[in-house]
Coordinates of C-alpha atoms in Angstrom, one line a residue:
M785 CA 80.7 84.9 18.3
C786 CA 77.0 85.9 17.8
F787 CA 75.4 85.6 14.4
C788 CA 72.6 88.1 13.8
Y789 CA 70.0 87.6 11.1
F790 CA 67.1 89.8 10.2
R791 CA 63.6 88.5 10.3
P792 CA 62.3 89.1 6.7
D793 CA 58.7 90.0 7.8
R794 CA 60.0 93.0 9.7
Y795 CA 61.9 94.7 6.9
T796 CA 61.3 95.9 3.3
N797 CA 64.7 97.3 2.7
V798 CA 66.6 94.8 0.4
Y799 CA 70.0 95.9 1.8
L800 CA 68.9 95.1 5.3
L801 CA 67.5 91.8 4.2
S802 CA 70.9 90.8 2.8
M803 CA 73.0 91.8 5.8
A804 CA 74.7 89.3 8.0
L805 CA 76.1 90.6 11.3
F806 CA 78.5 88.8 13.6
M807 CA 79.0 89.8 17.2
H808 CA 82.1 88.4 18.9
V809 CA 81.4 87.8 22.6
G810 CA 81.6 85.0 25.2
K811 CA 79.1 84.6 27.9
P812 CA 76.9 87.8 27.6
N813 CA 77.8 90.4 30.2
K814 CA 76.0 93.7 30.8
N815 CA 77.7 95.2 27.7
A816 CA 76.5 92.4 25.4
L817 CA 73.0 92.6 27.0
K818 CA 72.6 96.2 25.7
V819 CA 73.1 94.9 22.2
L820 CA 71.0 91.8 22.6
I821 CA 68.0 93.7 24.1
A822 CA 68.2 96.4 21.4
A823 CA 68.2 93.6 18.9
E824 CA 64.9 92.3 20.3
Y825 CA 63.3 95.8 19.9
V826 CA 64.4 96.2 16.2
G827 CA 63.6 92.6 15.2
V828 CA 67.1 91.1 14.9
E829 CA 67.5 87.4 15.7
V830 CA 70.8 86.8 17.5
K831 CA 72.4 83.4 17.8
C832 CA 75.4 82.9 20.1
P833 CA 77.6 79.8 19.7
D834 CA 79.6 78.5 22.7
H835 CA 83.0 78.3 21.1
F836 CA 84.2 81.9 21.9
E837 CA 86.6 81.7 24.8
L838 CA 87.2 84.9 26.6
G839 CA 90.9 85.5 27.3
V840 CA 91.8 83.3 24.3
S841 CA 89.6 84.1 21.3
N842 CA 89.9 87.8 22.0
K843 CA 93.7 87.6 22.1
T844 CA 94.2 86.2 18.6
P845 CA 95.8 88.3 15.9
E846 CA 92.5 88.2 13.9
F847 CA 90.5 89.6 16.8
L848 CA 93.2 92.3 17.7
K849 CA 93.0 93.5 14.2
M850 CA 89.3 94.3 14.7
N851 CA 89.8 95.7 18.2
P852 CA 93.4 96.5 19.2
V853 CA 92.6 96.5 23.0
G854 CA 91.0 93.1 22.8
K855 CA 87.7 94.0 24.4
V856 CA 84.4 92.4 23.7
P857 CA 81.8 92.7 22.2
V858 CA 82.9 93.4 18.6
L859 CA 80.4 93.6 15.7
E860 CA 81.3 92.7 12.2
T861 CA 79.0 94.2 9.5
P862 CA 79.2 94.2 5.7
D863 CA 80.5 97.8 5.9
G864 CA 83.1 97.3 8.6
V865 CA 83.8 96.6 12.2
I866 CA 82.3 98.3 15.3
F867 CA 83.6 98.0 18.9
E868 CA 82.5 99.5 22.2
S869 CA 79.1 98.3 23.4
N870 CA 77.3 101.7 23.3
A871 CA 78.4 102.2 19.7
I872 CA 77.2 98.8 18.7
A873 CA 73.8 99.3 20.5
R874 CA 73.4 102.7 18.7
Y875 CA 74.1 101.0 15.3
G876 CA 71.6 98.2 16.1
A877 CA 68.9 100.6 17.3
R878 CA 69.0 102.5 14.0
L879 CA 68.6 99.4 11.8
N880 CA 64.8 99.6 12.1
T881 CA 63.4 103.1 11.8
D882 CA 59.9 101.9 12.8
T883 CA 60.9 101.8 16.4
R884 CA 61.2 104.8 18.8
L885 CA 64.5 103.7 20.3
F886 CA 66.0 107.1 19.3
G887 CA 62.9 109.1 20.1
S888 CA 60.5 110.9 17.7
S889 CA 62.2 114.4 17.6
R890 CA 65.5 116.1 17.6
I891 CA 65.1 117.1 21.3
E892 CA 64.3 113.5 22.3
Y893 CA 67.4 112.3 20.4
G894 CA 69.5 114.8 22.3
Q895 CA 68.0 113.7 25.6
I896 CA 68.6 110.0 24.8
E897 CA 72.3 110.8 24.1
Q898 CA 72.4 112.8 27.4
W899 CA 71.2 109.8 29.5
I900 CA 73.5 107.4 27.7
D901 CA 76.4 109.6 28.7
F902 CA 75.1 109.9 32.2
A903 CA 74.6 106.1 32.5
S904 CA 78.2 105.6 31.3
M905 CA 80.1 108.3 33.1
E906 CA 78.2 108.7 36.3
I907 CA 76.7 105.2 36.9
D908 CA 78.8 102.6 35.1
L909 CA 82.2 104.1 35.8
N910 CA 81.7 104.4 39.6
L911 CA 79.9 101.1 39.9
L912 CA 82.5 99.2 38.1
T913 CA 85.3 100.7 40.2
W914 CA 83.5 99.5 43.3
L915 CA 82.8 96.1 41.8
R916 CA 86.4 95.5 40.6
L917 CA 87.7 96.3 44.0
R918 CA 85.4 93.9 45.8
L919 CA 85.9 91.1 43.3
G920 CA 89.7 91.4 43.6
L921 CA 90.1 92.4 39.9
D922 CA 91.9 95.5 41.2
D923 CA 94.0 96.0 44.3
Y924 CA 91.7 97.0 47.1
V925 CA 92.2 100.5 48.4
A926 CA 89.6 101.8 50.9
S927 CA 89.8 105.4 49.9
I928 CA 89.2 104.6 46.2
E929 CA 86.1 102.5 47.2
E930 CA 84.8 105.3 49.4
T931 CA 85.2 107.8 46.6
S932 CA 83.5 105.6 44.0
I933 CA 80.5 104.8 46.3
A934 CA 80.0 108.5 47.2
A935 CA 80.0 109.4 43.5
L936 CA 77.7 106.5 42.6
K937 CA 75.2 107.6 45.4
R938 CA 75.4 111.2 44.1
A939 CA 74.5 110.0 40.6
L940 CA 71.7 107.7 41.9
D941 CA 70.2 110.5 43.9
A942 CA 70.1 112.7 40.8
L943 CA 68.5 109.9 38.8
N944 CA 66.0 109.2 41.6
T945 CA 64.9 112.8 41.7
Y946 CA 64.2 112.7 37.9
L947 CA 62.4 109.4 38.0
A948 CA 60.0 110.6 40.7
A949 CA 58.0 112.2 37.9
H950 CA 59.0 110.0 34.9
T951 CA 58.3 106.3 34.0
F952 CA 60.9 106.3 31.3
L953 CA 64.0 108.4 30.8
V954 CA 62.7 110.0 27.6
G955 CA 59.2 110.2 26.4
D956 CA 56.5 107.6 27.0
D957 CA 58.2 104.5 25.9
V958 CA 61.4 102.5 26.1
T959 CA 64.3 104.1 24.3
L960 CA 68.0 103.1 23.9
A961 CA 68.7 105.3 26.9
D962 CA 66.6 103.0 29.1
I963 CA 68.3 99.9 27.7
I964 CA 71.8 101.2 28.4
M965 CA 70.9 102.6 31.8
T966 CA 69.2 99.4 32.9
C967 CA 72.1 97.2 31.7
N968 CA 74.6 99.5 33.5
L969 CA 72.5 99.2 36.7
Y970 CA 72.2 95.4 36.2
A971 CA 75.6 94.6 37.5
G972 CA 75.0 96.7 40.6
F973 CA 71.7 95.1 41.5
R974 CA 73.1 91.6 40.8
F975 CA 76.4 91.8 42.6
M976 CA 76.7 94.9 44.9
M977 CA 73.7 97.0 45.6
T978 CA 71.6 95.3 48.3
K979 CA 68.1 96.2 49.2
T980 CA 69.5 98.3 52.1
F981 CA 71.6 100.2 49.6
T982 CA 69.0 100.8 46.9
S983 CA 66.1 101.6 49.3
E984 CA 67.7 105.1 49.5
F985 CA 66.6 105.5 45.9
P986 CA 63.0 104.2 45.7
H987 CA 62.3 105.7 42.2
V988 CA 65.4 104.1 40.8
E989 CA 64.3 100.8 42.3
R990 CA 60.8 101.2 40.7
Y991 CA 62.3 102.1 37.4
F992 CA 64.9 99.3 37.3
W993 CA 62.4 96.5 38.1
T994 CA 59.9 98.0 35.7
M995 CA 62.5 97.8 32.9
I996 CA 63.5 94.3 33.9
D997 CA 59.9 93.2 33.6
Q998 CA 59.6 94.4 30.0
P999 CA 59.2 91.3 27.7
N1000 CA 62.2 92.1 25.6
F1001 CA 64.4 92.6 28.7
R1002 CA 63.1 89.5 30.4
K1003 CA 63.7 87.4 27.3
I1004 CA 67.4 88.2 27.3
I1005 CA 68.1 88.7 31.1
G1006 CA 65.6 86.1 32.5
E1007 CA 65.0 86.1 36.3
L1008 CA 67.2 88.4 38.4
K1009 CA 67.7 88.2 42.1
Q1010 CA 69.0 91.3 43.9
A1011 CA 72.3 91.0 45.8
E1012 CA 71.8 90.1 49.4
V1013 CA 75.3 90.9 50.6
V1014 CA 78.2 93.0 49.3
P1015 CA 81.2 90.8 48.5
P1016 CA 83.8 90.9 51.3
I1017 CA 87.0 92.8 51.0
P1018 CA 89.4 90.5 49.2
N1019 CA 92.6 89.3 50.8
K1020 CA 94.7 90.5 47.8
I1021 CA 97.5 92.8 49.0
N1022 CA 97.2 96.2 47.5
S1023 CA 100.1 97.9 45.8
Y1024 CA 99.1 101.4 47.0
T1025 CA 101.8 103.1 49.0
K1026 CA 101.0 106.1 51.2
P1027 CA 103.4 109.0 51.5
K1028 CA 106.2 108.4 54.1
D1029 CA 105.0 111.1 56.4
E1030 CA 101.5 109.7 56.5
P1031 CA 100.9 106.7 58.9
I1032 CA 99.3 103.6 57.4
I1033 CA 96.2 102.8 59.4
V1034 CA 95.0 99.2 59.2
E1035 CA 91.6 98.4 60.8
T1036 CA 91.5 95.0 62.5
K1037 CA 88.8 93.2 64.3
E1038 CA 89.1 93.1 68.0
D1039 CA 90.0 89.6 69.2
S1040 CA 87.7 88.4 72.0
S1041 CA 87.9 85.0 73.6
K1042 CA 84.3 85.3 74.8
P1043 CA 81.7 84.5 72.2
E1044 CA 79.2 87.2 71.6
E1045 CA 75.8 86.5 73.2
E1046 CA 73.1 86.2 70.6
K1047 CA 70.6 89.0 71.0
P1048 CA 67.0 88.0 70.6
K1049 CA 65.4 89.1 67.4
P1050 CA 63.1 92.0 68.2
K1051 CA 59.4 91.3 67.6
N1052 CA 57.4 93.3 65.1
T1053 CA 55.3 95.8 67.0
L1054 CA 52.2 94.4 65.4
D1055 CA 52.9 91.1 67.2
L1056 CA 52.6 93.0 70.5
L1057 CA 49.0 94.2 69.8
P1058 CA 46.2 92.7 71.8
P1059 CA 44.9 89.4 70.3
S1060 CA 42.3 89.9 67.6
K1061 CA 39.2 87.8 67.0
M1062 CA 40.0 88.0 63.2
I1063 CA 42.5 85.4 62.0
L1064 CA 44.0 86.8 58.8
D1065 CA 44.9 83.3 57.4
D1066 CA 41.3 82.2 57.8
W1067 CA 40.1 85.1 55.6
K1068 CA 42.8 84.4 53.0
R1069 CA 41.7 80.8 52.8
L1070 CA 38.0 81.8 52.6
Y1071 CA 38.8 84.2 49.8
S1072 CA 40.9 81.7 47.8
N1073 CA 38.6 78.8 48.2
T1074 CA 35.3 80.5 47.4
K1075 CA 34.6 79.8 43.7
T1076 CA 30.8 80.4 43.5
N1077 CA 28.3 82.7 45.2
F1078 CA 31.2 84.9 46.2
R1079 CA 29.2 87.7 47.8
E1080 CA 27.1 85.4 50.0
V1081 CA 30.0 83.3 51.1
A1082 CA 33.3 85.1 51.1
I1083 CA 32.2 88.7 51.5
K1084 CA 29.5 87.9 54.1
G1085 CA 32.2 85.8 55.9
F1086 CA 34.6 88.7 55.8
W1087 CA 32.3 91.1 57.6
E1088 CA 31.6 88.5 60.2
M1089 CA 35.3 88.0 60.8
F1090 CA 36.3 91.7 60.6
D1091 CA 37.6 93.2 63.8
L1092 CA 37.4 97.0 63.7
E1093 CA 39.8 97.3 66.7
G1094 CA 42.4 94.8 65.5
Y1095 CA 42.4 95.6 61.8
S1096 CA 41.9 98.6 59.5
L1097 CA 40.8 98.9 55.8
W1098 CA 42.3 101.4 53.4
F1099 CA 41.5 102.7 49.9
C1100 CA 44.5 103.7 47.8
N1101 CA 44.7 105.7 44.6
Y1102 CA 47.8 106.0 42.4
K1103 CA 48.9 109.6 42.3
Y1104 CA 50.3 109.6 38.7
N1105 CA 47.5 107.8 36.8
D1106 CA 48.1 110.2 33.8
E1107 CA 51.4 108.4 33.3
N1108 CA 49.8 105.0 32.8
T1109 CA 49.7 105.1 29.0
V1110 CA 50.9 101.6 28.3
S1111 CA 48.8 98.7 29.6
F1112 CA 51.6 96.1 30.3
V1113 CA 53.8 98.7 31.9
T1114 CA 51.0 99.6 34.2
M1115 CA 50.4 96.0 35.1
N1116 CA 54.1 95.4 35.7
K1117 CA 54.1 98.5 37.9
V1118 CA 51.4 97.0 40.1
G1119 CA 53.0 93.6 40.1
G1120 CA 56.3 95.2 41.3
F1121 CA 54.4 96.9 44.1
L1122 CA 52.9 93.7 45.3
Q1123 CA 56.3 91.9 45.1
R1124 CA 57.8 94.6 47.3
M1125 CA 54.9 94.3 49.8
D1126 CA 56.0 90.8 50.6
L1127 CA 57.5 92.1 53.8
A1128 CA 54.0 92.7 55.1
R1129 CA 52.5 89.3 54.0
K1130 CA 51.9 88.2 57.6
Y1131 CA 50.0 91.3 58.4
A1132 CA 48.1 92.3 55.3
F1133 CA 45.7 91.5 52.5
G1134 CA 45.3 93.6 49.3
K1135 CA 43.4 94.0 46.1
M1136 CA 44.7 96.1 43.3
L1137 CA 42.5 97.1 40.3
I1138 CA 43.7 98.4 36.9
I1139 CA 40.8 100.2 35.4
G1140 CA 39.9 101.3 31.9
N1141 CA 39.9 99.9 28.4
E1142 CA 42.1 102.7 27.0
P1143 CA 44.9 104.9 28.4
P1144 CA 45.5 106.5 30.8
F1145 CA 44.7 103.6 33.0
K1146 CA 43.7 104.1 36.6
V1147 CA 45.2 102.1 39.5
K1148 CA 43.1 101.8 42.7
G1149 CA 43.4 99.4 45.6
L1150 CA 42.0 98.2 48.8
W1151 CA 44.2 97.0 51.7
L1152 CA 43.5 95.3 55.0
F1153 CA 46.3 95.9 57.6
R1154 CA 46.8 94.6 61.1
G1155 CA 46.3 97.4 63.6
P1156 CA 44.4 100.7 63.5
D1157 CA 46.9 102.4 61.1
I1158 CA 49.1 101.5 58.1
P1159 CA 52.1 99.8 59.8
K1160 CA 55.1 102.1 60.1
F1161 CA 57.5 99.6 58.8
V1162 CA 55.5 99.2 55.6
M1163 CA 55.5 103.0 55.1
D1164 CA 59.3 103.1 55.8
E1165 CA 60.4 100.2 53.8
C1166 CA 58.1 100.0 50.8
Y1167 CA 58.7 103.1 48.7
D1168 CA 55.6 102.5 46.5
M1169 CA 53.4 103.6 49.4
E1170 CA 54.3 107.2 48.8
L1171 CA 53.1 106.9 45.2
Y1172 CA 49.5 106.4 46.4
E1173 CA 47.0 108.5 48.2
W1174 CA 45.6 106.6 51.2
R1175 CA 42.1 106.9 52.8
K1176 CA 40.9 104.9 55.7
V1177 CA 37.6 103.1 55.2
D1178 CA 34.7 103.8 57.5
P1179 CA 32.8 100.4 57.6
S1180 CA 29.7 102.2 59.1
D1181 CA 29.3 104.1 55.8
E1182 CA 27.3 101.9 53.5
V1183 CA 28.6 103.5 50.4
Q1184 CA 32.2 102.8 51.4
K1185 CA 31.3 99.3 52.5
E1186 CA 29.7 98.5 49.2
R1187 CA 32.9 99.8 47.4
V1188 CA 34.9 97.4 49.6
N1189 CA 32.6 94.6 48.5
Q1190 CA 33.0 95.4 44.8
M1191 CA 36.7 95.6 45.0
F1192 CA 36.9 92.2 46.8
E1193 CA 34.8 90.5 44.0
D1194 CA 36.3 92.3 41.0
H1195 CA 32.9 93.8 40.2
E1196 CA 32.6 95.0 36.6
P1197 CA 32.0 97.7 35.7
F1198 CA 33.8 99.3 38.6
E1199 CA 32.7 102.9 39.1
G1200 CA 31.4 102.9 35.6
E1201 CA 34.5 101.5 33.9
T1202 CA 35.8 98.2 32.7
L1203 CA 38.5 96.3 34.5
L1204 CA 41.8 95.8 32.6
D1205 CA 43.2 93.6 35.4
A1206 CA 42.8 92.7 39.1
K1207 CA 45.7 91.5 41.3
C1208 CA 45.4 90.0 44.8
F1209 CA 48.0 90.1 47.6
K1210 CA 47.4 87.3 50.1

């Protein structure tokens, strides 16, 4: 049971100050997370004791009087009881009218409700069907799983198309639609949707991790690791019976007495390039260890090391800088990009600059890659790459070379503007 108290410094309404809310829930699941995150945005302090036991506390006559189907969470208010997580989250989001959780106009309100319904009926419903089958909570039936996955992918594809041009679902800030959508996706990213699965929807990936990195989300959810494997098909016998005239086909693994020969792991094509005089780790160490006289030591050392045939330098410029209206969101966006570039750490070094002292902020970068071109596997596997315009550096051009130097040393002002932040990938 969660006890919710309002912080007095956030409210002037005497009625709100006197309210005491109680949310019945055990260990917070994705439905409770919606309420808890919304509470952070409206300024509600939520305390959750440990004595609520799911399967016991929610079966008592007292609980069933509040919610006859026994589901959690349930919210008690001075005016009555509310169940169903979306309804509770809506109630909480309206408690502080100073926030923009419900938008700033009637059309935004309608669009927020639209995305809440989409998140519930197109994402959550299909995702939970798949999840329950794999966790053995429902009898496993292959045809039901195939249908739910196909419907989920259809929904994610539609969401991906929309997010290609939008940071948030509605407007320029987090709304209740983002909270509910992210919490519904949360179970998928945590338990079912591996990187292989979600890489088909790069803008959904970007959106999800951007939301997870918001301070109010991170405070409630904490660190989240994406699922690495889909849970295996459970051994539970299903009760589904096919029609008598339709044969039952059971797929079995072919039994082989001979162990399969281990195939050697294919080498990265960059490992097959001719040896280079430039040792990337040497440059990374020089960059990290140079604390003073940076231009004379580190930058001079870089150009002495640089191998024009073995490595290439690239400028990048974010295509949608006009969307960068919130500083911490922009910084989280760049941080997420660098996190997803981890697959290229052995072959790359990068600097990303966030430029400007007021929105919209500009994101520009400099990257050093092994080989004469941007590696194909990076372009294929890191969806952020397509969000940037890429231009190869010509080191013989003194203007471009000086720009490289300034980006390495976080020179300020950079191109006439202040630096909001600078991030390094090494």
